[in-house]
Amino acid sequence: MTTVKERTKPVLLPELCKGCGRCIEACPKHCITLGEEINQTSGLVPVVIDYDVCNGCGLCISACPEPYGLTADGYELEDPAKLFGAAPHHGRTPAAIPGRAIPLPKSEPLVLKGNYAAAVGALLAGCRHVFGYPITPSTEGAELMASFLPQLDGAFVQAVSEVATVNHMYGCGGAGLPVMTFTSSPGLSLMLEGISYMIGAEVPAVFINVMRGGPGLGNIGPSQADIKLLCRGLGHGDTNAIVLAPSTPQEMLDLTIEAFRLAFLYRNPVFVAPDGYLGQMTGRVQLPDHMLVPGIPGWAVYGDAAHRGNLINSIHLSEADLEKHNEKLQAKLARITANEQRSHTHRADDAKILVVAASTPARMAKSAIEHLRQEGVSVGLFMPVTLWPFPIDALRPLMAHVEDILVVEASAGQLEDELRLAMSHADLGGARIHHLRRMGGMLPQEPEIRARVHEILEVTR
Amino acid sequence: MNSSQEHSAFYEHFDRHAHGKGLKGASTHYCPGCGHGLAHKFLSDAIATLGIQDRTVAVSPVGCSVFLYYYFDVGNTQAAHGRAPAVALGHKLANPDSIVVSYQGDGDLASIGLAEIMHAAQLGVPITVIFVNNAIYGMTGGQMAPTTLPGQWSTTCPNGRGVMEGAPLKVAELIAGLDGPIYVERVALFDQRRRKQAHKAIEKAMRLQVEGRGFAFVEVLSECPTHLKMTPEDAELWVKDTMTQTFPLGVLKDVEREPWFEGPRPKFDAPQMMKLVGAVSVDDPMPRFGGEFPVHLDPEDVSLKLAGAGGDGAQTAAMLITRAAIREGHDATHIPSYGPESRGGTSYADVHVARTEVLSPGAPTPHVLVAFNAPSLTKFGPTVRKGGVIIYDSSVINDVPPVREGVRAFGVPCAAIARELGVPLVKNVVALGAVCAASRLLPDEAVLTALRHALKDKCALIASNEAAFAAGRAAVEAAG
Ligand code: SF4
Ligand code: SF4
Ligand code: SF4
């Protein structure tokens, strides 16, 4: 004897039925019809099922696009208060898996090219996922990663473009892992969309942008002409990120490690922005005394039970929500501005003339200052390490004795604009601001800096 | 909880849908009759059936399904327009155990995101792509899609898609034509049989990923009654009768592939890292040779320029000097000429050796010049400082331009010596021997140790390199 399994009849929740009628043509018994009454809750006209004719075949259920419109057993019918009341929380607390440090033995200094030093820094910071598109003068970083990462069972993927690169990073960083790329100016332009998404969705990532001459294809000579983009133009919306300006191969390594720490501390991308010279320059690099094993933060969309229910997202449909989100982001940026300003000075304590320069131009300036001091000129160097936030707090006390500022840079005044903006916000005035600018892949040279300081002395004497 | 949720990956309550209040807590944001809801249900079912809800990461696109994350109780990432496959790949490589779905519409995948989908598909890493093709832009309000049919009306082809608007893009065929994917099928939702098939296809595309077999792609022909300006029923008929003419249903690719994907599972091991980056523990230091700073050249900072054609070995020689100087406790830098101009045949290296810190790394006025060819000597000879040294390859340079007073120039037949040694490549090492002899920049042993270290994997070459170095020194000494 065969038993006929009793089939339950479909339950239609009229509030959740959109009246589309897709179930109607699905029903072999023709027992569903378009309704006539507007549902007062939904404002739509739900269908009507004739349960006397219905045989419970369930075909209508599989034709209904609504998850809970038409179901085998109804949805929360017993508790309309829950359905239409305050939203319950799904009640999972995502778990963070902590990272850890592994000590490294003290080692002899390495001799590394800047791009390699940054790559080694990333590896020591626990980064095992690198995405990139080849672009001079940053390519050695990607090449080193392509050779090392398979040996460390990590992943290097050569993306189809910088657009794809930044989105691979968005996924990997959103999964909570340290991720980075090497790029150069035209590549950065292409990545800006994704960077804006990262900032909006609070995804950490590290970008090494080895700056070259522009605009357009420009050339591959050293430049600082992305300062404007990095400090003021990281894609659409109110976006900012920490921008670090190394000046030695050692700092290429140290600041890359630091960039990862800051990226995760603030859940924001961080940029290391050497001029092309620093990417290509080989020098002495001392390894730190430990390397890091990354954990997985609680917020990550890692794809495991501990992180299920997390969301990486930058869309906030209601204006009020999006404004609130922006306020939160701005509060974070204010914290960064208060806590993360970094700079070096050299013979600036009593200087009347202060040279402001970053990266390779700062090295040139330091050399010029040594010579000028021997001539008895009261000149010193102020070297922002964070281009954003501009280290205005360290500049402030110097302004008590500085009469002239000379901004030396490899761009048409982008660093100077940052300085002027920061001084204006800080109400710091008084000093005359002069400049020495080179463009198009040229760096200001030491003799030029000396000559410019002499000019300033002459005019002001 | 009831049985609908037990066999579903949907949230019990759509909290994220405008804070989950009222209807928005339980129904979708899709228009009545929209095909997205069905594709969602099939995906939800597949996730539940395969038992992968904890591991699933859904990447939502820009388009009507941008709010996928309202509904799926999994890990969710919302991606920029067209970039979902790139984002999905980032997720998959971050956690190879995660099951990653890229859910995209036709504008997202077939227009702005073409490069990303092609690359992801060709790479073949196991992810699942669900491509909902309804032949029109929904979210932005009925504009032409790459899949809009010939003659079909849209707000941006108001006279119907014509020749100037191009032909519809057959994405499934395109993807199936690549070597990367293992499974490509086009399905539809317009009747029970097709819905069953769609359900099966989505589940299969997920299962292939779970089993680590490869990249799977399901194109779902879907109804957008709103912008087709049809009733849901007519929209179903339109897909059935019209759309399938251009986009025939069926399996386009289904290849057997054994599970292969393991994914990156990084190691973090200090000794391995030290070895990889070539770090030597201080317990096992490289020898030093007590070289004092060469104050006879400059009290603080000596600069060198090595110039020649690509292949002359100027960069390698520069690196060896830099390494040797740093080992000796000085600071040193090397900066090459780089990029296209260095491909064109010229190759310059600027080196600094400083007592405490190299400041300006360029060498516009070097203390030492090594010129491997005549143009280099002509160009840089006059820049050498008073008291400086020039080494030039006299086997290829016949005419020596006049040099500044107080500059000593040594013609060393670098190329000829190297040829005699049977290793033409070592002419740069001949030059190094000559530099050490003529400038006393660094102790010979410091440079030779750096050289031996660089050749530690090619020991057979050490003898000829040492001979080259000695010959360079001898040539300078013979010249007095
Ligand atoms: S269960 Fe079958 S018979 Fe009953 S309404 Fe649905 S489709 Fe018709
Ligand atoms: S298919 Fe679902 S939403 Fe559409 S009319 Fe039927 S029950 Fe209502
Ligand atoms: S506009 Fe079209 S695709 Fe978008 S939700 Fe409405 S019916 Fe669906």
PDB file of C-alpha atoms in Angstrom, chain B residues 188-318:
ATOM      1  CA  ALA B 188      15.317  31.860 -17.392  1.00  0.00           C
ATOM      2  CA  LEU B 189      12.443  32.288 -14.977  1.00  0.00           C
ATOM      3  CA  PHE B 190       9.370  32.480 -17.143  1.00  0.00           C
ATOM      4  CA  ASP B 191       7.846  29.084 -16.416  1.00  0.00           C
ATOM      5  CA  GLN B 192       8.081  26.240 -13.975  1.00  0.00           C
ATOM      6  CA  ARG B 193      10.426  24.145 -16.090  1.00  0.00           C
ATOM      7  CA  ARG B 194      12.825  27.063 -16.589  1.00  0.00           C
ATOM      8  CA  ARG B 195      12.653  28.008 -12.940  1.00  0.00           C
ATOM      9  CA  LYS B 196      13.598  24.483 -11.951  1.00  0.00           C
ATOM     10  CA  GLN B 197      16.481  24.597 -14.369  1.00  0.00           C
ATOM     11  CA  ALA B 198      17.585  27.992 -13.027  1.00  0.00           C
ATOM     12  CA  HIS B 199      17.425  26.643  -9.506  1.00  0.00           C
ATOM     13  CA  LYS B 200      19.543  23.650 -10.487  1.00  0.00           C
ATOM     14  CA  ALA B 201      22.065  25.745 -12.388  1.00  0.00           C
ATOM     15  CA  ILE B 202      22.632  28.138  -9.498  1.00  0.00           C
ATOM     16  CA  GLU B 203      23.074  25.265  -7.103  1.00  0.00           C
ATOM     17  CA  LYS B 204      25.537  23.588  -9.452  1.00  0.00           C
ATOM     18  CA  ALA B 205      27.501  26.802  -9.898  1.00  0.00           C
ATOM     19  CA  MET B 206      27.826  27.044  -6.131  1.00  0.00           C
ATOM     20  CA  ARG B 207      28.684  23.387  -5.683  1.00  0.00           C
ATOM     21  CA  LEU B 208      31.525  23.583  -8.209  1.00  0.00           C
ATOM     22  CA  GLN B 209      33.031  26.298  -6.061  1.00  0.00           C
ATOM     23  CA  VAL B 210      32.511  24.389  -2.828  1.00  0.00           C
ATOM     24  CA  GLU B 211      34.357  21.481  -4.407  1.00  0.00           C
ATOM     25  CA  GLY B 212      37.181  23.770  -5.519  1.00  0.00           C
ATOM     26  CA  ARG B 213      36.731  22.902  -9.186  1.00  0.00           C
ATOM     27  CA  GLY B 214      36.556  26.273 -10.852  1.00  0.00           C
ATOM     28  CA  PHE B 215      34.825  29.412 -12.024  1.00  0.00           C
ATOM     29  CA  ALA B 216      31.095  29.067 -12.735  1.00  0.00           C
ATOM     30  CA  PHE B 217      28.796  31.524 -14.446  1.00  0.00           C
ATOM     31  CA  VAL B 218      25.008  31.519 -14.661  1.00  0.00           C
ATOM     32  CA  GLU B 219      23.215  34.058 -16.822  1.00  0.00           C
ATOM     33  CA  VAL B 220      19.621  34.477 -15.733  1.00  0.00           C
ATOM     34  CA  LEU B 221      17.210  36.019 -18.232  1.00  0.00           C
ATOM     35  CA  SER B 222      15.007  38.030 -15.963  1.00  0.00           C
ATOM     36  CA  GLU B 223      11.935  40.229 -16.123  1.00  0.00           C
ATOM     37  CA  CYS B 224      11.931  43.951 -15.484  1.00  0.00           C
ATOM     38  CA  PRO B 225       8.220  44.682 -15.898  1.00  0.00           C
ATOM     39  CA  THR B 226       8.686  48.250 -14.724  1.00  0.00           C
ATOM     40  CA  HIS B 227      10.977  49.394 -17.509  1.00  0.00           C
ATOM     41  CA  LEU B 228       9.668  47.073 -20.153  1.00  0.00           C
ATOM     42  CA  LYS B 229       6.404  48.851 -19.310  1.00  0.00           C
ATOM     43  CA  MET B 230       4.584  45.549 -19.247  1.00  0.00           C
ATOM     44  CA  THR B 231       2.557  43.567 -16.791  1.00  0.00           C
ATOM     45  CA  PRO B 232       4.590  40.890 -15.040  1.00  0.00           C
ATOM     46  CA  GLU B 233       2.832  38.286 -17.110  1.00  0.00           C
ATOM     47  CA  ASP B 234       3.594  40.035 -20.391  1.00  0.00           C
ATOM     48  CA  ALA B 235       7.180  40.489 -19.270  1.00  0.00           C
ATOM     49  CA  GLU B 236       7.463  36.736 -18.751  1.00  0.00           C
ATOM     50  CA  LEU B 237       6.061  36.183 -22.214  1.00  0.00           C
ATOM     51  CA  TRP B 238       8.434  38.740 -23.698  1.00  0.00           C
ATOM     52  CA  VAL B 239      11.433  36.985 -22.204  1.00  0.00           C
ATOM     53  CA  LYS B 240      10.083  33.659 -23.417  1.00  0.00           C
ATOM     54  CA  ASP B 241       9.210  34.667 -26.949  1.00  0.00           C
ATOM     55  CA  THR B 242      11.543  37.546 -27.755  1.00  0.00           C
ATOM     56  CA  MET B 243      14.532  37.636 -25.493  1.00  0.00           C
ATOM     57  CA  THR B 244      15.405  33.966 -25.879  1.00  0.00           C
ATOM     58  CA  GLN B 245      15.633  34.478 -29.642  1.00  0.00           C
ATOM     59  CA  THR B 246      18.748  36.560 -29.079  1.00  0.00           C
ATOM     60  CA  PHE B 247      19.836  34.810 -25.899  1.00  0.00           C
ATOM     61  CA  PRO B 248      19.168  31.080 -26.348  1.00  0.00           C
ATOM     62  CA  LEU B 249      18.894  29.085 -23.152  1.00  0.00           C
ATOM     63  CA  GLY B 250      21.069  26.151 -22.294  1.00  0.00           C
ATOM     64  CA  VAL B 251      24.449  24.951 -21.107  1.00  0.00           C
ATOM     65  CA  LEU B 252      27.253  26.700 -22.975  1.00  0.00           C
ATOM     66  CA  LYS B 253      30.108  25.084 -21.191  1.00  0.00           C
ATOM     67  CA  ASP B 254      30.422  22.264 -18.704  1.00  0.00           C
ATOM     68  CA  VAL B 255      33.856  20.711 -18.403  1.00  0.00           C
ATOM     69  CA  GLU B 256      34.922  18.105 -15.903  1.00  0.00           C
ATOM     70  CA  ARG B 257      37.680  19.382 -13.706  1.00  0.00           C
ATOM     71  CA  GLU B 258      39.136  17.703 -10.672  1.00  0.00           C
ATOM     72  CA  PRO B 259      39.156  19.782  -7.500  1.00  0.00           C
ATOM     73  CA  TRP B 260      42.342  21.830  -7.651  1.00  0.00           C
ATOM     74  CA  PHE B 261      41.920  25.064  -5.770  1.00  0.00           C
ATOM     75  CA  GLU B 262      43.782  25.263  -2.512  1.00  0.00           C
ATOM     76  CA  GLY B 263      44.326  28.975  -2.373  1.00  0.00           C
ATOM     77  CA  PRO B 264      46.957  30.913  -0.494  1.00  0.00           C
ATOM     78  CA  ARG B 265      47.440  29.860   3.108  1.00  0.00           C
ATOM     79  CA  PRO B 266      50.263  32.102   4.263  1.00  0.00           C
ATOM     80  CA  LYS B 267      53.181  31.102   6.411  1.00  0.00           C
ATOM     81  CA  PHE B 268      54.751  33.305   9.042  1.00  0.00           C
ATOM     82  CA  ASP B 269      58.145  31.974   9.951  1.00  0.00           C
ATOM     83  CA  ALA B 270      61.020  34.162  11.115  1.00  0.00           C
ATOM     84  CA  PRO B 271      63.975  32.066   9.847  1.00  0.00           C
ATOM     85  CA  GLN B 272      62.281  31.656   6.461  1.00  0.00           C
ATOM     86  CA  MET B 273      61.674  35.390   6.243  1.00  0.00           C
ATOM     87  CA  MET B 274      65.276  36.199   7.162  1.00  0.00           C
ATOM     88  CA  LYS B 275      66.543  33.829   4.508  1.00  0.00           C
ATOM     89  CA  LEU B 276      64.169  35.134   1.867  1.00  0.00           C
ATOM     90  CA  VAL B 277      65.189  38.758   2.280  1.00  0.00           C
ATOM     91  CA  GLY B 278      68.854  37.806   2.560  1.00  0.00           C
ATOM     92  CA  ALA B 279      69.261  39.020   6.141  1.00  0.00           C
ATOM     93  CA  VAL B 280      72.344  37.787   7.984  1.00  0.00           C
ATOM     94  CA  SER B 281      72.159  37.520  11.748  1.00  0.00           C
ATOM     95  CA  VAL B 282      74.722  39.608  13.654  1.00  0.00           C
ATOM     96  CA  ASP B 283      75.806  36.416  15.365  1.00  0.00           C
ATOM     97  CA  ASP B 284      77.178  35.399  11.997  1.00  0.00           C
ATOM     98  CA  PRO B 285      78.479  38.725  10.710  1.00  0.00           C
ATOM     99  CA  MET B 286      80.089  39.415   7.375  1.00  0.00           C
ATOM    100  CA  PRO B 287      83.736  40.355   7.831  1.00  0.00           C
ATOM    101  CA  ARG B 288      84.797  44.030   7.786  1.00  0.00           C
ATOM    102  CA  PHE B 289      88.143  45.247   6.531  1.00  0.00           C
ATOM    103  CA  GLY B 290      88.697  48.311   8.624  1.00  0.00           C
ATOM    104  CA  GLY B 291      88.393  50.703   5.738  1.00  0.00           C
ATOM    105  CA  GLU B 292      88.624  54.259   7.012  1.00  0.00           C
ATOM    106  CA  PHE B 293      86.465  56.801   5.312  1.00  0.00           C
ATOM    107  CA  PRO B 294      88.343  57.920   2.149  1.00  0.00           C
ATOM    108  CA  VAL B 295      88.976  61.470   3.363  1.00  0.00           C
ATOM    109  CA  HIS B 296      91.629  61.895   0.670  1.00  0.00           C
ATOM    110  CA  LEU B 297      88.688  62.088  -1.764  1.00  0.00           C
ATOM    111  CA  ASP B 298      86.289  64.117   0.392  1.00  0.00           C
ATOM    112  CA  PRO B 299      85.925  64.701   4.130  1.00  0.00           C
ATOM    113  CA  GLU B 300      82.248  63.681   4.232  1.00  0.00           C
ATOM    114  CA  ASP B 301      80.752  62.351   1.033  1.00  0.00           C
ATOM    115  CA  VAL B 302      82.270  60.778  -2.078  1.00  0.00           C
ATOM    116  CA  SER B 303      80.179  60.448  -5.217  1.00  0.00           C
ATOM    117  CA  LEU B 304      80.718  58.193  -8.220  1.00  0.00           C
ATOM    118  CA  LYS B 305      79.145  57.895 -11.604  1.00  0.00           C
ATOM    119  CA  LEU B 306      79.300  54.676 -13.601  1.00  0.00           C
ATOM    120  CA  ALA B 307      78.110  55.090 -17.153  1.00  0.00           C
ATOM    121  CA  GLY B 308      77.855  52.932 -20.219  1.00  0.00           C
ATOM    122  CA  ALA B 309      75.505  51.028 -22.444  1.00  0.00           C
ATOM    123  CA  GLY B 310      72.942  48.611 -21.055  1.00  0.00           C
ATOM    124  CA  GLY B 311      74.789  45.350 -20.533  1.00  0.00           C
ATOM    125  CA  ASP B 312      78.051  47.022 -19.567  1.00  0.00           C
ATOM    126  CA  GLY B 313      77.306  46.149 -15.965  1.00  0.00           C
ATOM    127  CA  ALA B 314      77.388  49.708 -14.613  1.00  0.00           C
ATOM    128  CA  GLN B 315      74.418  49.045 -12.271  1.00  0.00           C
ATOM    129  CA  THR B 316      75.889  45.814 -10.928  1.00  0.00           C
ATOM    130  CA  ALA B 317      79.230  47.457 -10.255  1.00  0.00           C
ATOM    131  CA  ALA B 318      77.444  50.341  -8.540  1.00  0.00           C
TER     132      ALA B 318
END
